[in-house]
Amino acid sequence: MNNNNLTGKSILITGGTGSLGKALTKYILTNHPDIKRLVIYSRDEQKQFQMAQEYPESEYPCIRYFIGDVRDYERLKRAFSGIDYVIHAAAMKHVHIAEYNPDECVKTNIGGAENVIRASLETNVERVVALSTDKACAPINLYGATKLTSDKLFIAANNIKGDKKLKFSVVRYGNVMGSNGSVVPFFLKKKEEGVLPITDPNMTRFNISLADGVQMVMNALDIAWGGELFVPKIPSYRITDVAEAIGPECVHKIVGIRPGEKVHEEMIASSDSFTTYDLGKYYVILPQVPSWDLQEYIKYFNAKKVQEGFNYSSGENSEWLGVEKLRDLIQTHVDSTFNISIEVV
Ligand SMILES: NC(=O)c1ccc[n+]([C@@H]2O[C@H](COP(=O)([O-])OP(=O)(O)OC[C@H]3O[C@@H](n4cnc5c(N)ncnc54)[C@H](OP(=O)(O)O)[C@@H]3O)[C@@H](O)[C@H]2O)c1
């Protein structure tokens, strides 16, 4: 558990009905029942209606469901009134949908980030943590490019906050096991047809559990000085091992890599190595021009600078999840998080 003291604090999660938003909600309501307010901000009333069945206002008096779009600055500003901490998780996150609807992706992922920043600057928000993705590192698709832009907007926002005690930081991680639209639920569904489509037999991905993603965000809220991009040290898996873990009896059909996909993902590019530090449990990419004293930061966190040219790639990771471990994780995490009945051989 992190050391956050959230007593009396009001927190808003954009994209609060998504995979991460729901996991954060569960974590906060369980571990910080003394918060003042938890606001779930998203567009679709149906998702909010369903979430309110699980977390009704009658049982959790601090929870509020706020319909709103991150593209709507005025609505965001209203929702941020009285809020101390913002977790910005709302995004369009499907690579191929972003390619087909580029303007929509730009409006949500970049315009939304600008609005969150502006609304934070105009209200009394103290801390903002924005979610990034490995696809934002040296991006080759629009989703990644919009998230990289969003990362840069949040980091640079620390330069325009004046004397406000507001801090903006970013958390970047890789595939969340079992999250909406990810490979595990996809393979579990495809398993029923007996064929698992594999894009590239060499493909690797970083893996993080929803629980670790939640911890990462809560820690960033706690420890950020402003301008950091936090990267967790997490294992990789081979897509072929996920297929083997889920459907060893299925046909594993090679279908070819899709436009905008990489064989391996990166979280830290070698060009980031000049400002990247090892904090033990995480790496942190620091801003080019921090608004605090770098030497003080290094001393406080016992931060060790990584070697020049260092890059953090899923294909060259030192930690791997093999078939057995993947099977265990799929069984425990997906089963418990989504309450779906699966049979993993
Ligand atoms: N899942 C992963 O593997 C992964 C990995 C790395 C990083 N991330 C990042 O983590 C964040 C959360 O991902 P997730 O997996 O929780 O996503 P998700 O399950 O798809 O949820 C997205 C959430 O954002 C809301 N949303 C979308 N567009 C919105 C808009 N214009 N205004 C307000 N709300 C909007 C959605 O609700 P409505 O549709 O009702 O508005 C939903 O609550 C994203 O920023 C993503 O880029 C995810």
Tab-separated table of C-alpha atoms and ligand atoms in Angstrom:
chain	number	residue	atom	x	y	z
A	1	MET	CA	0.000	0.000	0.000
A	2	ASN	CA	1.233	3.532	-0.713
A	3	ASN	CA	1.589	6.242	1.914
A	4	ASN	CA	-1.004	8.621	0.544
A	5	ASN	CA	-2.931	10.468	3.162
A	6	LEU	CA	-6.203	11.090	1.373
A	7	THR	CA	-8.242	11.977	4.450
A	8	GLY	CA	-10.679	14.719	3.521
A	9	LYS	CA	-9.397	14.880	-0.067
A	10	SER	CA	-11.615	15.026	-3.150
A	11	ILE	CA	-10.498	12.991	-6.150
A	12	LEU	CA	-11.821	13.002	-9.713
A	13	ILE	CA	-11.128	10.250	-12.243
A	14	THR	CA	-11.710	11.082	-15.905
A	15	GLY	CA	-12.594	7.790	-17.581
A	16	GLY	CA	-13.713	6.535	-14.168
A	17	THR	CA	-15.922	3.822	-15.709
A	18	GLY	CA	-13.035	2.236	-17.661
A	19	SER	CA	-10.850	-0.702	-16.622
A	20	LEU	CA	-8.373	1.409	-14.692
A	21	GLY	CA	-11.020	3.827	-13.393
A	22	LYS	CA	-13.048	1.020	-11.846
A	23	ALA	CA	-9.978	-0.620	-10.317
A	24	LEU	CA	-8.900	2.746	-8.872
A	25	THR	CA	-12.400	3.290	-7.502
A	26	LYS	CA	-12.361	-0.085	-5.784
A	27	TYR	CA	-8.902	0.589	-4.355
A	28	ILE	CA	-9.728	4.082	-3.098
A	29	LEU	CA	-13.087	3.146	-1.560
A	30	THR	CA	-11.535	0.130	0.167
A	31	ASN	CA	-8.302	1.698	1.402
A	32	HIS	CA	-9.289	5.340	1.871
A	33	PRO	CA	-12.881	5.356	3.145
A	34	ASP	CA	-12.189	8.737	4.780
A	35	ILE	CA	-11.901	10.657	1.510
A	36	LYS	CA	-14.349	13.513	1.047
A	37	ARG	CA	-15.441	12.902	-2.525
A	38	LEU	CA	-14.706	10.569	-5.427
A	39	VAL	CA	-16.027	11.829	-8.763
A	40	ILE	CA	-16.398	9.498	-11.735
A	41	TYR	CA	-16.273	11.590	-14.908
A	42	SER	CA	-17.176	9.983	-18.252
A	43	ARG	CA	-19.692	10.204	-21.125
A	44	ASP	CA	-21.793	7.065	-21.275
A	45	GLU	CA	-24.679	7.063	-18.796
A	46	GLN	CA	-25.146	3.316	-19.178
A	47	LYS	CA	-21.617	2.561	-17.933
A	48	GLN	CA	-22.148	4.958	-15.038
A	49	PHE	CA	-25.526	3.377	-14.296
A	50	GLN	CA	-23.903	-0.060	-14.151
A	51	MET	CA	-21.043	1.156	-11.996
A	52	ALA	CA	-23.535	2.804	-9.641
A	53	GLN	CA	-25.131	-0.625	-9.071
A	54	GLU	CA	-21.787	-1.796	-7.726
A	55	TYR	CA	-20.915	1.423	-5.899
A	56	PRO	CA	-24.236	3.097	-5.041
A	57	GLU	CA	-24.198	6.587	-3.551
A	58	SER	CA	-26.397	5.241	-0.715
A	59	GLU	CA	-23.595	2.881	0.383
A	60	TYR	CA	-20.660	5.110	-0.578
A	61	PRO	CA	-21.760	8.658	0.285
A	62	CYS	CA	-18.506	10.113	-1.092
A	63	ILE	CA	-19.077	8.863	-4.668
A	64	ARG	CA	-20.518	11.085	-7.408
A	65	TYR	CA	-21.253	10.170	-11.011
A	66	PHE	CA	-20.678	13.087	-13.344
A	67	ILE	CA	-21.567	12.796	-17.029
A	68	GLY	CA	-19.124	14.790	-19.113
A	69	ASP	CA	-16.742	14.759	-22.033
A	70	VAL	CA	-13.071	15.701	-21.647
A	71	ARG	CA	-13.536	17.673	-24.870
A	72	ASP	CA	-15.896	19.984	-22.971
A	73	TYR	CA	-13.758	22.477	-21.036
A	74	GLU	CA	-16.681	24.204	-19.277
A	75	ARG	CA	-18.045	20.910	-18.018
A	76	LEU	CA	-14.612	19.811	-16.807
A	77	LYS	CA	-14.108	23.115	-15.004
A	78	ARG	CA	-17.430	22.680	-13.237
A	79	ALA	CA	-16.561	19.100	-12.279
A	80	PHE	CA	-13.131	20.190	-10.938
A	81	SER	CA	-14.697	22.629	-8.496
A	82	GLY	CA	-13.624	21.527	-4.995
A	83	ILE	CA	-11.383	18.751	-6.359
A	84	ASP	CA	-7.869	18.247	-4.929
A	85	TYR	CA	-6.529	15.400	-7.080
A	86	VAL	CA	-7.293	14.483	-10.703
A	87	ILE	CA	-6.440	11.162	-12.335
A	88	HIS	CA	-6.769	11.549	-16.097
A	89	ALA	CA	-7.546	8.106	-17.554
A	90	ALA	CA	-10.093	9.017	-20.268
A	91	ALA	CA	-8.783	8.267	-23.738
A	92	MET	CA	-9.438	6.676	-27.083
A	93	LYS	CA	-7.030	3.756	-26.868
A	94	HIS	CA	-7.653	1.391	-29.777
A	95	VAL	CA	-4.892	1.727	-32.377
A	96	HIS	CA	-6.948	0.821	-35.452
A	97	ILE	CA	-9.982	2.919	-34.414
A	98	ALA	CA	-7.708	5.932	-33.935
A	99	GLU	CA	-6.212	5.378	-37.415
A	100	TYR	CA	-9.669	5.295	-39.006
A	101	ASN	CA	-11.041	8.250	-36.987
A	102	PRO	CA	-7.962	10.431	-36.510
A	103	ASP	CA	-9.785	13.706	-35.765
A	104	GLU	CA	-11.795	12.043	-33.004
A	105	CYS	CA	-8.664	10.612	-31.408
A	106	VAL	CA	-6.913	14.006	-31.546
A	107	LYS	CA	-9.944	15.737	-30.004
A	108	THR	CA	-10.150	13.323	-27.073
A	109	ASN	CA	-6.492	12.523	-26.381
A	110	ILE	CA	-4.913	15.906	-27.130
A	111	GLY	CA	-7.846	18.329	-26.793
A	112	GLY	CA	-8.947	16.448	-23.667
A	113	ALA	CA	-5.460	16.761	-22.141
A	114	GLU	CA	-5.397	20.502	-22.890
A	115	ASN	CA	-8.802	20.916	-21.235
A	116	VAL	CA	-7.786	18.928	-18.142
A	117	ILE	CA	-4.708	21.159	-17.801
A	118	ARG	CA	-6.664	24.377	-18.325
A	119	ALA	CA	-9.435	23.366	-15.924
A	120	SER	CA	-6.829	22.396	-13.289
A	121	LEU	CA	-5.093	25.749	-13.669
A	122	GLU	CA	-8.435	27.560	-13.332
A	123	THR	CA	-9.542	25.720	-10.190
A	124	ASN	CA	-7.846	24.642	-6.953
A	125	VAL	CA	-6.640	21.212	-8.097
A	126	GLU	CA	-3.311	20.356	-6.436
A	127	ARG	CA	-2.161	17.248	-8.265
A	128	VAL	CA	-2.838	15.708	-11.647
A	129	VAL	CA	-1.615	12.299	-12.777
A	130	ALA	CA	-2.192	11.512	-16.464
A	131	LEU	CA	-2.041	8.023	-17.948
A	132	SER	CA	0.335	7.283	-20.783
A	133	THR	CA	1.174	4.110	-22.676
A	134	ASP	CA	4.225	2.335	-24.078
A	135	LYS	CA	2.779	3.157	-27.513
A	136	ALA	CA	3.659	6.816	-26.814
A	137	CYS	CA	7.362	5.962	-26.821
A	138	ALA	CA	8.796	6.529	-30.329
A	139	PRO	CA	5.216	6.270	-31.662
A	140	ILE	CA	4.372	4.739	-35.029
A	141	ASN	CA	0.590	5.081	-34.789
A	142	LEU	CA	-1.782	7.955	-34.116
A	143	TYR	CA	-2.879	6.646	-30.723
A	144	GLY	CA	0.753	6.639	-29.557
A	145	ALA	CA	1.436	10.023	-31.139
A	146	THR	CA	-1.565	11.628	-29.422
A	147	LYS	CA	-0.549	10.135	-26.079
A	148	LEU	CA	3.025	11.392	-26.532
A	149	THR	CA	1.605	14.857	-27.234
A	150	SER	CA	-0.577	14.549	-24.157
A	151	ASP	CA	2.470	13.504	-22.048
A	152	LYS	CA	4.396	16.530	-23.248
A	153	LEU	CA	1.473	18.856	-22.550
A	154	PHE	CA	1.182	17.604	-18.970
A	155	ILE	CA	4.911	17.793	-18.334
A	156	ALA	CA	5.196	21.296	-19.787
A	157	ALA	CA	2.107	22.424	-17.836
A	158	ASN	CA	4.359	22.581	-14.767
A	159	ASN	CA	6.056	25.570	-16.438
A	160	ILE	CA	2.873	27.633	-16.600
A	161	LYS	CA	1.387	26.997	-13.174
A	162	GLY	CA	2.910	30.177	-11.693
A	163	ASP	CA	2.870	30.130	-7.903
A	164	LYS	CA	0.121	27.511	-7.668
A	165	LYS	CA	1.143	24.406	-5.743
A	166	LEU	CA	-0.246	22.313	-8.582
A	167	LYS	CA	1.871	19.369	-9.833
A	168	PHE	CA	1.359	17.526	-13.103
A	169	SER	CA	2.967	14.121	-13.670
A	170	VAL	CA	2.543	11.160	-16.003
A	171	VAL	CA	2.470	7.394	-15.496
A	172	ARG	CA	3.410	5.259	-18.502
A	173	TYR	CA	2.978	1.527	-18.670
A	174	GLY	CA	2.318	-1.358	-21.034
A	175	ASN	CA	-0.573	-3.748	-21.625
A	176	VAL	CA	-2.848	-4.173	-18.652
A	177	MET	CA	-3.685	-7.827	-18.346
A	178	GLY	CA	-7.370	-8.407	-18.985
A	179	SER	CA	-8.296	-4.739	-19.599
A	180	ASN	CA	-11.073	-3.822	-22.065
A	181	GLY	CA	-10.080	-4.751	-25.620
A	182	SER	CA	-6.755	-6.416	-24.691
A	183	VAL	CA	-5.313	-9.706	-25.915
A	184	VAL	CA	-6.424	-11.902	-22.994
A	185	PRO	CA	-10.197	-11.347	-23.325
A	186	PHE	CA	-9.743	-11.497	-27.114
A	187	PHE	CA	-8.038	-14.901	-26.987
A	188	LEU	CA	-10.523	-16.176	-24.398
A	189	LYS	CA	-13.322	-15.358	-26.817
A	190	LYS	CA	-11.499	-16.742	-29.849
A	191	LYS	CA	-10.754	-19.944	-27.955
A	192	GLU	CA	-14.419	-20.890	-28.345
A	193	GLU	CA	-13.850	-20.968	-32.139
A	194	GLY	CA	-10.704	-23.115	-31.796
A	195	VAL	CA	-8.406	-20.659	-33.637
A	196	LEU	CA	-6.165	-18.041	-31.998
A	197	PRO	CA	-4.911	-15.418	-34.483
A	198	ILE	CA	-1.240	-14.524	-33.838
A	199	THR	CA	-0.045	-11.384	-35.609
A	200	ASP	CA	3.692	-12.116	-35.421
A	201	PRO	CA	5.320	-15.119	-33.716
A	202	ASN	CA	8.161	-12.885	-32.425
A	203	MET	CA	5.850	-10.315	-30.870
A	204	THR	CA	6.443	-9.349	-27.230
A	205	ARG	CA	4.596	-6.996	-24.909
A	206	PHE	CA	5.077	-5.523	-21.450
A	207	ASN	CA	2.572	-6.733	-18.902
A	208	ILE	CA	1.160	-5.041	-15.832
A	209	SER	CA	-1.715	-6.126	-13.624
A	210	LEU	CA	-4.557	-3.722	-12.934
A	211	ALA	CA	-3.569	-3.819	-9.251
A	212	ASP	CA	0.006	-2.748	-10.062
A	213	GLY	CA	-1.306	-0.080	-12.437
A	214	VAL	CA	-3.430	1.287	-9.586
A	215	GLN	CA	-0.433	1.267	-7.217
A	216	MET	CA	1.656	3.078	-9.801
A	217	VAL	CA	-0.926	5.862	-10.138
A	218	MET	CA	-1.410	6.177	-6.372
A	219	ASN	CA	2.363	6.358	-5.856
A	220	ALA	CA	2.705	9.024	-8.523
A	221	LEU	CA	0.027	11.073	-6.721
A	222	ASP	CA	2.050	10.658	-3.564
A	223	ILE	CA	5.649	11.206	-4.651
A	224	ALA	CA	5.585	13.432	-7.756
A	225	TRP	CA	7.463	16.725	-7.546
A	226	GLY	CA	5.942	17.768	-10.898
A	227	GLY	CA	7.079	16.977	-14.441
A	228	GLU	CA	8.058	13.339	-13.957
A	229	LEU	CA	7.101	10.537	-16.321
A	230	PHE	CA	7.062	7.376	-14.207
A	231	VAL	CA	7.754	3.983	-15.803
A	232	PRO	CA	7.322	0.794	-13.761
A	233	LYS	CA	9.751	-2.116	-14.022
A	234	ILE	CA	7.451	-4.850	-15.300
A	235	PRO	CA	7.874	-8.209	-17.046
A	236	SER	CA	7.324	-9.037	-20.720
A	237	TYR	CA	5.542	-11.926	-22.377
A	238	ARG	CA	5.606	-13.469	-25.810
A	239	ILE	CA	2.231	-13.429	-27.590
A	240	THR	CA	2.804	-17.075	-28.517
A	241	ASP	CA	3.066	-17.903	-24.779
A	242	VAL	CA	-0.258	-16.154	-24.079
A	243	ALA	CA	-1.832	-18.257	-26.842
A	244	GLU	CA	-0.265	-21.394	-25.380
A	245	ALA	CA	-1.481	-20.487	-21.876
A	246	ILE	CA	-5.066	-19.901	-23.028
A	247	GLY	CA	-5.609	-22.393	-25.821
A	248	PRO	CA	-2.860	-25.013	-26.230
A	249	GLU	CA	-5.333	-27.186	-28.126
A	250	CYS	CA	-6.309	-24.360	-30.516
A	251	VAL	CA	-4.837	-23.698	-33.947
A	252	HIS	CA	-2.379	-20.791	-33.593
A	253	LYS	CA	-2.815	-19.053	-36.928
A	254	ILE	CA	-0.237	-16.454	-38.033
A	255	VAL	CA	-2.216	-13.559	-39.530
A	256	GLY	CA	0.528	-10.917	-39.966
A	257	ILE	CA	1.288	-7.725	-38.110
A	258	ARG	CA	-1.389	-5.022	-38.369
A	259	PRO	CA	-0.705	-1.464	-39.535
A	260	GLY	CA	0.557	0.676	-36.662
A	261	GLU	CA	1.740	-2.298	-34.571
A	262	LYS	CA	5.322	-2.879	-33.409
A	263	VAL	CA	6.859	-6.305	-32.885
A	264	HIS	CA	8.279	-5.061	-29.551
A	265	GLU	CA	7.080	-2.108	-27.467
A	266	GLU	CA	9.349	0.411	-25.787
A	267	MET	CA	8.726	2.450	-22.655
A	268	ILE	CA	11.977	4.409	-22.620
A	269	ALA	CA	13.742	5.225	-25.895
A	270	SER	CA	17.528	5.621	-25.992
A	271	SER	CA	17.000	9.322	-26.701
A	272	ASP	CA	15.236	9.582	-23.296
A	273	SER	CA	18.226	8.031	-21.510
A	274	PHE	CA	19.874	11.427	-20.900
A	275	THR	CA	17.154	12.386	-18.404
A	276	THR	CA	16.146	8.926	-17.144
A	277	TYR	CA	16.849	7.816	-13.558
A	278	ASP	CA	16.422	4.520	-11.771
A	279	LEU	CA	14.404	4.922	-8.555
A	280	GLY	CA	14.624	1.230	-7.627
A	281	LYS	CA	11.057	0.095	-8.226
A	282	TYR	CA	10.530	2.483	-11.144
A	283	TYR	CA	12.344	4.433	-13.780
A	284	VAL	CA	11.544	8.099	-14.057
A	285	ILE	CA	12.081	10.321	-17.090
A	286	LEU	CA	12.655	13.795	-15.701
A	287	PRO	CA	11.749	17.021	-17.491
A	288	GLN	CA	14.486	18.754	-19.510
A	289	VAL	CA	14.000	21.844	-17.381
A	290	PRO	CA	12.678	20.861	-13.954
A	291	SER	CA	10.974	23.453	-11.761
A	292	TRP	CA	12.924	22.111	-8.732
A	293	ASP	CA	16.555	21.408	-7.889
A	294	LEU	CA	17.792	18.287	-9.708
A	295	GLN	CA	20.554	17.502	-7.189
A	296	GLU	CA	18.017	17.684	-4.349
A	297	TYR	CA	15.734	15.302	-6.262
A	298	ILE	CA	18.566	12.825	-6.878
A	299	LYS	CA	19.527	12.882	-3.205
A	300	TYR	CA	15.950	12.605	-1.929
A	301	PHE	CA	15.094	9.559	-4.070
A	302	ASN	CA	18.610	8.070	-4.204
A	303	ALA	CA	18.074	8.280	-7.981
A	304	LYS	CA	20.695	6.638	-10.209
A	305	LYS	CA	21.114	7.945	-13.735
A	306	VAL	CA	20.782	5.186	-16.357
A	307	GLN	CA	23.584	4.656	-18.864
A	308	GLU	CA	23.490	6.841	-21.945
A	309	GLY	CA	21.816	4.917	-24.763
A	310	PHE	CA	19.759	2.803	-22.339
A	311	ASN	CA	16.385	1.779	-23.709
A	312	TYR	CA	13.606	-0.214	-22.076
A	313	SER	CA	12.089	-2.559	-24.642
A	314	SER	CA	9.701	-5.491	-24.169
A	315	GLY	CA	11.924	-7.581	-26.454
A	316	GLU	CA	15.059	-7.104	-24.345
A	317	ASN	CA	13.555	-7.297	-20.882
A	318	SER	CA	15.349	-9.116	-18.073
A	319	GLU	CA	12.055	-10.378	-16.606
A	320	TRP	CA	9.672	-12.692	-18.505
A	321	LEU	CA	6.333	-14.354	-17.859
A	322	GLY	CA	6.371	-17.928	-19.143
A	323	VAL	CA	3.353	-20.071	-20.053
A	324	GLU	CA	2.709	-21.409	-16.540
A	325	LYS	CA	2.969	-18.012	-14.873
A	326	LEU	CA	0.712	-16.492	-17.541
A	327	ARG	CA	-1.841	-19.225	-16.960
A	328	ASP	CA	-1.866	-18.465	-13.214
A	329	LEU	CA	-2.156	-14.728	-13.802
A	330	ILE	CA	-4.953	-15.098	-16.336
A	331	GLN	CA	-6.820	-17.367	-13.957
A	332	THR	CA	-6.487	-15.172	-10.888
A	333	HIS	CA	-6.531	-11.629	-12.266
A	334	VAL	CA	-9.119	-11.911	-15.029
A	335	ASP	CA	-11.351	-14.204	-13.044
A	336	SER	CA	-11.399	-12.035	-9.942
A	337	THR	CA	-11.469	-8.662	-11.704
A	338	PHE	CA	-14.196	-9.335	-14.173
A	339	ASN	CA	-16.067	-12.137	-12.419
A	340	ILE	CA	-16.198	-14.134	-15.616
A	341	SER	CA	-15.950	-17.830	-15.613
A	342	ILE	CA	-13.012	-19.034	-17.658
A	343	GLU	CA	-11.461	-22.371	-18.137
A	344	VAL	CA	-7.721	-22.135	-18.618
A	345	VAL	CA	-6.211	-25.506	-19.359
B	1	LIG	N1	-5.574	-0.821	-20.933
B	1	LIG	C1	-4.292	-0.834	-21.224
B	1	LIG	O1	-3.709	-1.872	-21.563
B	1	LIG	C2	-3.497	0.443	-21.119
B	1	LIG	C3	-2.103	0.376	-21.218
B	1	LIG	C4	-1.359	1.550	-21.107
B	1	LIG	C5	-2.018	2.750	-20.896
B	1	LIG	N2	-3.380	2.800	-20.837
B	1	LIG	C6	-4.017	4.115	-20.627
B	1	LIG	O2	-4.740	4.050	-19.420
B	1	LIG	C7	-5.905	4.861	-19.511
B	1	LIG	C8	-7.130	4.064	-19.077
B	1	LIG	O3	-7.272	2.945	-19.935
B	1	LIG	P1	-8.447	1.895	-19.709
B	1	LIG	O4	-7.914	0.569	-20.125
B	1	LIG	O5	-9.067	2.067	-18.364
B	1	LIG	O6	-9.484	2.402	-20.835
B	1	LIG	P2	-11.004	1.985	-21.053
B	1	LIG	O7	-11.349	0.792	-20.263
B	1	LIG	O8	-11.218	1.984	-22.524
B	1	LIG	O9	-11.781	3.219	-20.428
B	1	LIG	C9	-11.775	4.496	-21.004
B	1	LIG	C10	-12.599	5.418	-20.129
B	1	LIG	O10	-12.542	6.735	-20.678
B	1	LIG	C11	-13.868	7.224	-20.857
B	1	LIG	N3	-13.814	8.150	-21.981
B	1	LIG	C12	-13.465	7.888	-23.268
B	1	LIG	N4	-13.551	8.999	-24.002
B	1	LIG	C13	-13.952	9.989	-23.165
B	1	LIG	C14	-14.224	11.359	-23.327
B	1	LIG	N5	-14.096	11.962	-24.521
B	1	LIG	N6	-14.608	12.089	-22.242
B	1	LIG	C15	-14.758	11.499	-21.034
B	1	LIG	N7	-14.502	10.189	-20.831
B	1	LIG	C16	-14.123	9.447	-21.877
B	1	LIG	C17	-14.716	5.978	-21.075
B	1	LIG	O11	-16.062	6.158	-20.735
B	1	LIG	P3	-17.156	6.733	-21.795
B	1	LIG	O12	-16.904	6.011	-23.068
B	1	LIG	O13	-18.462	6.448	-21.152
B	1	LIG	O14	-16.887	8.189	-21.887
B	1	LIG	C18	-14.065	5.041	-20.048
B	1	LIG	O15	-14.533	5.354	-18.770
B	1	LIG	C19	-5.950	5.398	-20.936
B	1	LIG	O16	-5.443	6.703	-20.930
B	1	LIG	C20	-5.019	4.480	-21.708
B	1	LIG	O17	-4.419	5.176	-22.771
B	1	LIG	C21	-4.124	1.663	-20.917
